[in-house]
PDB file of C-alpha atoms in Angstrom:
ATOM      1  CA  THR Z   1       2.599  12.869  -3.496  1.00  0.00           C
ATOM      2  CA  PRO Z   2       4.584  15.920  -1.819  1.00  0.00           C
ATOM      3  CA  LEU Z   3       7.521  15.319   0.033  1.00  0.00           C
ATOM      4  CA  ILE Z   4       7.828  17.744   2.644  1.00  0.00           C
ATOM      5  CA  ARG Z   5      10.867  18.848   5.595  1.00  0.00           C
ATOM      6  CA  PHE Z   6       9.906  17.828   9.097  1.00  0.00           C
ATOM      7  CA  ASN Z   7      10.482  20.678  11.591  1.00  0.00           C
ATOM      8  CA  PHE Z   8      11.578  19.407  14.630  1.00  0.00           C
ATOM      9  CA  GLU Z   9      13.502  21.565  16.053  1.00  0.00           C
ATOM     10  CA  GLY Z  10      15.454  18.654  18.572  1.00  0.00           C
ATOM     11  CA  LEU Z  11      16.812  17.579  14.898  1.00  0.00           C
ATOM     12  CA  ARG Z  12      18.560  21.283  14.289  1.00  0.00           C
ATOM     13  CA  SER Z  13      21.624  20.239  17.164  1.00  0.00           C
ATOM     14  CA  GLN Z  14      22.175  16.962  15.275  1.00  0.00           C
ATOM     15  CA  HIS Z  15      22.132  18.533  11.666  1.00  0.00           C
ATOM     16  CA  THR Z  16      20.038  15.879  10.433  1.00  0.00           C
ATOM     17  CA  GLU Z  17      16.848  16.481   8.095  1.00  0.00           C
ATOM     18  CA  ILE Z  18      13.525  14.165   7.499  1.00  0.00           C
ATOM     19  CA  TYR Z  19      11.093  14.341   5.342  1.00  0.00           C
ATOM     20  CA  LEU Z  20       7.819  12.592   5.227  1.00  0.00           C
ATOM     21  CA  LYS Z  21       6.249  11.143   2.177  1.00  0.00           C
ATOM     22  CA  LEU Z  22       2.435  12.283   2.770  1.00  0.00           C
ATOM     23  CA  GLU Z  23       0.832   9.752   0.962  1.00  0.00           C
ATOM     24  CA  ASN Z  24      -2.056  10.279   3.492  1.00  0.00           C
ATOM     25  CA  LEU Z  25      -3.039  12.351   0.567  1.00  0.00           C
ATOM     26  CA  GLN Z  26      -4.190   9.882  -1.422  1.00  0.00           C
ATOM     27  CA  PRO Z  27      -7.590   9.854  -2.680  1.00  0.00           C
ATOM     28  CA  SER Z  28      -7.817   6.356  -0.583  1.00  0.00           C
ATOM     29  CA  GLY Z  29      -6.028   7.641   2.650  1.00  0.00           C
ATOM     30  CA  ALA Z  30      -2.502   5.077   1.799  1.00  0.00           C
ATOM     31  CA  PHE Z  31      -0.050   4.491  -0.742  1.00  0.00           C
ATOM     32  CA  LYS Z  32      -1.994   1.417  -1.845  1.00  0.00           C
ATOM     33  CA  LEU Z  33      -3.889   2.691  -4.143  1.00  0.00           C
ATOM     34  CA  ARG Z  34      -0.819   3.311  -6.124  1.00  0.00           C
ATOM     35  CA  GLY Z  35      -0.324  -0.461  -6.545  1.00  0.00           C
ATOM     36  CA  ALA Z  36      -4.411  -0.819  -7.151  1.00  0.00           C
ATOM     37  CA  VAL Z  37      -4.047   1.387 -10.160  1.00  0.00           C
ATOM     38  CA  ASN Z  38      -0.938   0.072 -11.421  1.00  0.00           C
ATOM     39  CA  ALA Z  39      -2.049  -3.894 -11.572  1.00  0.00           C
ATOM     40  CA  ILE Z  40      -5.645  -2.812 -12.494  1.00  0.00           C
ATOM     41  CA  LYS Z  41      -4.234  -0.272 -15.707  1.00  0.00           C
ATOM     42  CA  LEU Z  42      -1.948  -3.516 -16.437  1.00  0.00           C
ATOM     43  CA  ALA Z  43      -4.691  -6.433 -16.322  1.00  0.00           C
ATOM     44  CA  ASP Z  44      -5.901  -8.250 -19.362  1.00  0.00           C
ATOM     45  CA  PRO Z  45      -9.388  -6.886 -19.712  1.00  0.00           C
ATOM     46  CA  VAL Z  46     -10.819 -10.884 -19.863  1.00  0.00           C
ATOM     47  CA  GLN Z  47     -10.310 -10.847 -16.252  1.00  0.00           C
ATOM     48  CA  LEU Z  48     -11.477  -7.194 -15.254  1.00  0.00           C
ATOM     49  CA  ASP Z  49     -14.954  -8.035 -16.539  1.00  0.00           C
ATOM     50  CA  LYS Z  50     -15.497 -10.462 -14.187  1.00  0.00           C
ATOM     51  CA  GLY Z  51     -14.125  -7.616 -11.334  1.00  0.00           C
ATOM     52  CA  VAL Z  52     -11.846  -7.523  -8.635  1.00  0.00           C
ATOM     53  CA  TRP Z  53     -11.062  -8.142  -5.239  1.00  0.00           C
ATOM     54  CA  THR Z  54      -9.063  -8.395  -2.408  1.00  0.00           C
ATOM     55  CA  ALA Z  55      -8.762  -9.486   1.081  1.00  0.00           C
ATOM     56  CA  SER Z  56      -7.419  -6.841   3.324  1.00  0.00           C
ATOM     57  CA  SER Z  57      -8.071  -5.139   6.841  1.00  0.00           C
ATOM     58  CA  GLY Z  58      -9.296  -1.962   5.056  1.00  0.00           C
ATOM     59  CA  ASN Z  59      -6.895   0.236   3.740  1.00  0.00           C
ATOM     60  CA  MET Z  60      -6.444  -2.141   0.079  1.00  0.00           C
ATOM     61  CA  ALA Z  61      -9.833  -2.677   0.238  1.00  0.00           C
ATOM     62  CA  LEU Z  62     -10.238   0.994   0.374  1.00  0.00           C
ATOM     63  CA  ALA Z  63      -7.846   1.596  -2.496  1.00  0.00           C
ATOM     64  CA  VAL Z  64      -9.115  -1.198  -4.360  1.00  0.00           C
ATOM     65  CA  ALA Z  65     -12.740   0.281  -4.409  1.00  0.00           C
ATOM     66  CA  THR Z  66     -11.351   3.714  -5.194  1.00  0.00           C
ATOM     67  CA  ALA Z  67      -9.340   2.027  -7.865  1.00  0.00           C
ATOM     68  CA  ALA Z  68     -11.957  -0.214  -9.594  1.00  0.00           C
ATOM     69  CA  ARG Z  69     -15.011   2.974  -9.401  1.00  0.00           C
ATOM     70  CA  ASN Z  70     -12.305   4.744 -11.051  1.00  0.00           C
ATOM     71  CA  PHE Z  71     -12.036   2.347 -13.883  1.00  0.00           C
ATOM     72  CA  GLY Z  72     -15.954   1.131 -14.177  1.00  0.00           C
ATOM     73  CA  ILE Z  73     -15.824  -2.030 -12.940  1.00  0.00           C
ATOM     74  CA  ASP Z  74     -16.869  -4.544  -9.804  1.00  0.00           C
ATOM     75  CA  CYS Z  75     -15.078  -5.131  -7.189  1.00  0.00           C
ATOM     76  CA  THR Z  76     -15.342  -7.141  -3.680  1.00  0.00           C
ATOM     77  CA  ALA Z  77     -13.588  -6.328  -0.290  1.00  0.00           C
ATOM     78  CA  VAL Z  78     -12.620  -8.942   2.098  1.00  0.00           C
ATOM     79  CA  VAL Z  79     -12.641  -7.446   4.990  1.00  0.00           C
ATOM     80  CA  ALA Z  80     -11.661  -8.854   8.603  1.00  0.00           C
ATOM     81  CA  ASP Z  81     -14.436  -8.374  10.633  1.00  0.00           C
ATOM     82  CA  ILE Z  82     -12.225  -5.820  13.120  1.00  0.00           C
ATOM     83  CA  THR Z  83     -11.837  -3.200  10.450  1.00  0.00           C
ATOM     84  CA  PRO Z  84     -12.844   0.168  11.408  1.00  0.00           C
ATOM     85  CA  LYS Z  85     -16.831   1.169  10.549  1.00  0.00           C
ATOM     86  CA  ALA Z  86     -15.452   4.313   9.194  1.00  0.00           C
ATOM     87  CA  LYS Z  87     -13.324   2.858   6.341  1.00  0.00           C
ATOM     88  CA  LEU Z  88     -16.348   0.138   6.074  1.00  0.00           C
ATOM     89  CA  ASP Z  89     -18.312   3.158   5.076  1.00  0.00           C
ATOM     90  CA  ALA Z  90     -15.864   4.394   2.986  1.00  0.00           C
ATOM     91  CA  ILE Z  91     -15.639   1.496   1.009  1.00  0.00           C
ATOM     92  CA  GLU Z  92     -19.658   1.452   0.692  1.00  0.00           C
ATOM     93  CA  LYS Z  93     -19.413   4.344  -0.427  1.00  0.00           C
ATOM     94  CA  LEU Z  94     -17.570   3.320  -3.695  1.00  0.00           C
ATOM     95  CA  ASP Z  95     -20.715   0.431  -4.216  1.00  0.00           C
ATOM     96  CA  ALA Z  96     -17.776  -2.283  -3.483  1.00  0.00           C
ATOM     97  CA  LYS Z  97     -19.252  -5.054  -2.257  1.00  0.00           C
ATOM     98  CA  ILE Z  98     -18.074  -5.829   1.279  1.00  0.00           C
ATOM     99  CA  ILE Z  99     -17.469  -9.872   2.983  1.00  0.00           C
ATOM    100  CA  LYS Z 100     -16.232  -9.871   6.811  1.00  0.00           C
ATOM    101  CA  VAL Z 101     -14.268 -12.667   8.042  1.00  0.00           C
ATOM    102  CA  PRO Z 102     -12.291 -13.398  11.263  1.00  0.00           C
ATOM    103  CA  TRP Z 103      -8.324 -12.068  10.523  1.00  0.00           C
ATOM    104  CA  LEU Z 104      -7.147 -15.571  10.616  1.00  0.00           C
ATOM    105  CA  GLU Z 105      -8.863 -15.912   7.409  1.00  0.00           C
ATOM    106  CA  ILE Z 106      -8.184 -12.962   5.760  1.00  0.00           C
ATOM    107  CA  LEU Z 107      -4.271 -14.078   6.879  1.00  0.00           C
ATOM    108  CA  GLU Z 108      -4.883 -17.080   5.036  1.00  0.00           C
ATOM    109  CA  ILE Z 109      -6.193 -15.607   1.528  1.00  0.00           C
ATOM    110  CA  ALA Z 110      -2.937 -13.602   1.928  1.00  0.00           C
ATOM    111  CA  ARG Z 111      -1.106 -17.081   2.067  1.00  0.00           C
ATOM    112  CA  VAL Z 112      -3.154 -19.300  -0.919  1.00  0.00           C
ATOM    113  CA  HIS Z 113      -3.875 -16.178  -2.499  1.00  0.00           C
ATOM    114  CA  ARG Z 114      -7.531 -17.268  -3.160  1.00  0.00           C
ATOM    115  CA  PHE Z 115     -11.400 -17.221  -1.418  1.00  0.00           C
ATOM    116  CA  SER Z 116     -14.167 -19.541  -2.346  1.00  0.00           C
ATOM    117  CA  GLY Z 117     -16.797 -17.912  -4.785  1.00  0.00           C
ATOM    118  CA  MET Z 118     -14.739 -14.935  -5.622  1.00  0.00           C
ATOM    119  CA  ARG Z 119     -14.227 -14.230  -9.110  1.00  0.00           C
ATOM    120  CA  GLY Z 120     -12.346 -11.851 -11.411  1.00  0.00           C
ATOM    121  CA  LEU Z 121      -8.850 -10.692 -10.673  1.00  0.00           C
ATOM    122  CA  PHE Z 122      -7.439 -10.954  -7.058  1.00  0.00           C
ATOM    123  CA  LEU Z 123      -5.198  -7.943  -6.120  1.00  0.00           C
ATOM    124  CA  HIS Z 124      -3.193  -9.281  -3.456  1.00  0.00           C
ATOM    125  CA  PRO Z 125      -2.155  -6.309  -1.286  1.00  0.00           C
ATOM    126  CA  PHE Z 126       1.565  -7.507  -0.611  1.00  0.00           C
ATOM    127  CA  SER Z 127       2.584 -10.013  -3.360  1.00  0.00           C
ATOM    128  CA  ASN Z 128       1.818  -9.157  -6.572  1.00  0.00           C
ATOM    129  CA  PRO Z 129       3.986  -7.569  -8.823  1.00  0.00           C
ATOM    130  CA  ASP Z 130       1.842  -5.246 -10.224  1.00  0.00           C
ATOM    131  CA  VAL Z 131       0.826  -3.976  -7.195  1.00  0.00           C
ATOM    132  CA  MET Z 132       4.756  -3.367  -5.956  1.00  0.00           C
ATOM    133  CA  ALA Z 133       5.206  -2.016  -9.359  1.00  0.00           C
ATOM    134  CA  GLY Z 134       2.791   0.736  -8.745  1.00  0.00           C
ATOM    135  CA  ASN Z 135       3.786   0.728  -4.820  1.00  0.00           C
ATOM    136  CA  ALA Z 136       7.492   1.574  -6.197  1.00  0.00           C
ATOM    137  CA  THR Z 137       6.633   4.786  -7.967  1.00  0.00           C
ATOM    138  CA  VAL Z 138       6.665   6.062  -4.101  1.00  0.00           C
ATOM    139  CA  GLY Z 139      10.729   5.198  -3.881  1.00  0.00           C
ATOM    140  CA  LEU Z 140      11.162   6.900  -7.847  1.00  0.00           C
ATOM    141  CA  GLU Z 141       9.555  10.032  -6.365  1.00  0.00           C
ATOM    142  CA  ILE Z 142      11.464  10.218  -2.549  1.00  0.00           C
ATOM    143  CA  VAL Z 143      14.974  10.725  -5.136  1.00  0.00           C
ATOM    144  CA  GLU Z 144      13.699  12.684  -8.049  1.00  0.00           C
ATOM    145  CA  ASP Z 145      12.302  15.203  -5.087  1.00  0.00           C
ATOM    146  CA  LEU Z 146      15.391  14.817  -2.856  1.00  0.00           C
ATOM    147  CA  PRO Z 147      18.751  13.943  -5.034  1.00  0.00           C
ATOM    148  CA  ASP Z 148      20.749  13.565  -2.089  1.00  0.00           C
ATOM    149  CA  VAL Z 149      18.745  11.160  -0.331  1.00  0.00           C
ATOM    150  CA  LYS Z 150      21.078   9.367   2.272  1.00  0.00           C
ATOM    151  CA  ALA Z 151      18.594   7.129   4.064  1.00  0.00           C
ATOM    152  CA  VAL Z 152      15.180   6.026   3.558  1.00  0.00           C
ATOM    153  CA  LEU Z 153      13.108   4.433   6.410  1.00  0.00           C
ATOM    154  CA  VAL Z 154       9.605   2.510   5.046  1.00  0.00           C
ATOM    155  CA  PRO Z 155       7.194   0.508   6.917  1.00  0.00           C
ATOM    156  CA  TYR Z 156       7.175  -3.262   6.509  1.00  0.00           C
ATOM    157  CA  GLY Z 157       3.869  -4.519   7.229  1.00  0.00           C
ATOM    158  CA  GLY Z 158       3.667  -7.527   4.778  1.00  0.00           C
ATOM    159  CA  GLY Z 159       6.281  -6.616   3.164  1.00  0.00           C
ATOM    160  CA  GLY Z 160       5.494  -5.867  -0.324  1.00  0.00           C
ATOM    161  CA  PHE Z 161       5.803  -2.010   0.223  1.00  0.00           C
ATOM    162  CA  ALA Z 162       9.154  -1.871   1.458  1.00  0.00           C
ATOM    163  CA  ALA Z 163      10.898  -4.307  -0.866  1.00  0.00           C
ATOM    164  CA  SER Z 164       8.969  -2.437  -3.874  1.00  0.00           C
ATOM    165  CA  VAL Z 165      10.147   1.178  -2.595  1.00  0.00           C
ATOM    166  CA  ALA Z 166      13.770  -0.353  -1.508  1.00  0.00           C
ATOM    167  CA  SER Z 167      14.341  -1.744  -5.120  1.00  0.00           C
ATOM    168  CA  ALA Z 168      13.476   1.541  -6.741  1.00  0.00           C
ATOM    169  CA  VAL Z 169      15.201   3.871  -4.779  1.00  0.00           C
ATOM    170  CA  LYS Z 170      18.469   1.033  -4.849  1.00  0.00           C
ATOM    171  CA  HIS Z 171      17.898   1.338  -8.515  1.00  0.00           C
ATOM    172  CA  ILE Z 172      18.853   4.513  -8.929  1.00  0.00           C
ATOM    173  CA  LYS Z 173      21.218   5.457  -6.323  1.00  0.00           C
ATOM    174  CA  PRO Z 174      22.638   1.915  -4.679  1.00  0.00           C
ATOM    175  CA  ASP Z 175      24.166   3.623  -2.329  1.00  0.00           C
ATOM    176  CA  THR Z 176      21.126   4.955  -0.102  1.00  0.00           C
ATOM    177  CA  ARG Z 177      20.183   3.056   3.064  1.00  0.00           C
ATOM    178  CA  VAL Z 178      17.088   1.638   2.969  1.00  0.00           C
ATOM    179  CA  TYR Z 179      15.107   0.374   6.257  1.00  0.00           C
ATOM    180  CA  ALA Z 180      12.347  -1.322   6.879  1.00  0.00           C
ATOM    181  CA  ALA Z 181       9.912  -0.385  10.323  1.00  0.00           C
ATOM    182  CA  GLU Z 182       7.544  -2.215  11.862  1.00  0.00           C
ATOM    183  CA  VAL Z 183       4.975  -1.365  15.074  1.00  0.00           C
ATOM    184  CA  GLU Z 184       6.823  -2.610  17.997  1.00  0.00           C
ATOM    185  CA  PHE Z 185       3.664  -5.316  18.263  1.00  0.00           C
ATOM    186  CA  GLY Z 186       3.779  -6.292  14.378  1.00  0.00           C
ATOM    187  CA  ALA Z 187       4.010 -10.125  13.791  1.00  0.00           C
ATOM    188  CA  SER Z 188       6.455  -9.943  11.181  1.00  0.00           C
ATOM    189  CA  PHE Z 189       9.448  -8.794  12.588  1.00  0.00           C
ATOM    190  CA  SER Z 190       9.407 -10.502  15.522  1.00  0.00           C
TER     191      SER Z 190
END
């Protein structure tokens, strides 16, 4: 995805340049497609015979459904009952099976990595090494496109994406600072 300079007049006097990594341009609309594709590509084909599934409030479900369709494998998306209709419609158009559960059940699935009746490969949205390795390519691309990067600000969420990007950036440019950010009402940092 492109890395573009954010042209904001208020920054000119501070001699600061900000660049944005446009992961919203991914076919599924978020970086999560990178991890889903990588995990499926690295998976044992025997596991994939039973399909893939994930638990998500939306973005990972859409990414896994997109990747599964591209690879011609079955997909089940266990989604939070608060998932927006637009995301549900998009997941459904990709021929993924949708199971709605309460938000707290999504959190429990993320904790225990299982859900009754699910078969196939579970693609955890933020705690799967192959998913994280795919997501780390964001960090690699940032350093490739902006070799003199001084700092990277990355959303925290479940922590997997932030850790992935930080690992990639720090491996290539150990002096680059990486900051995790969370929305004010996010439970992770509070």
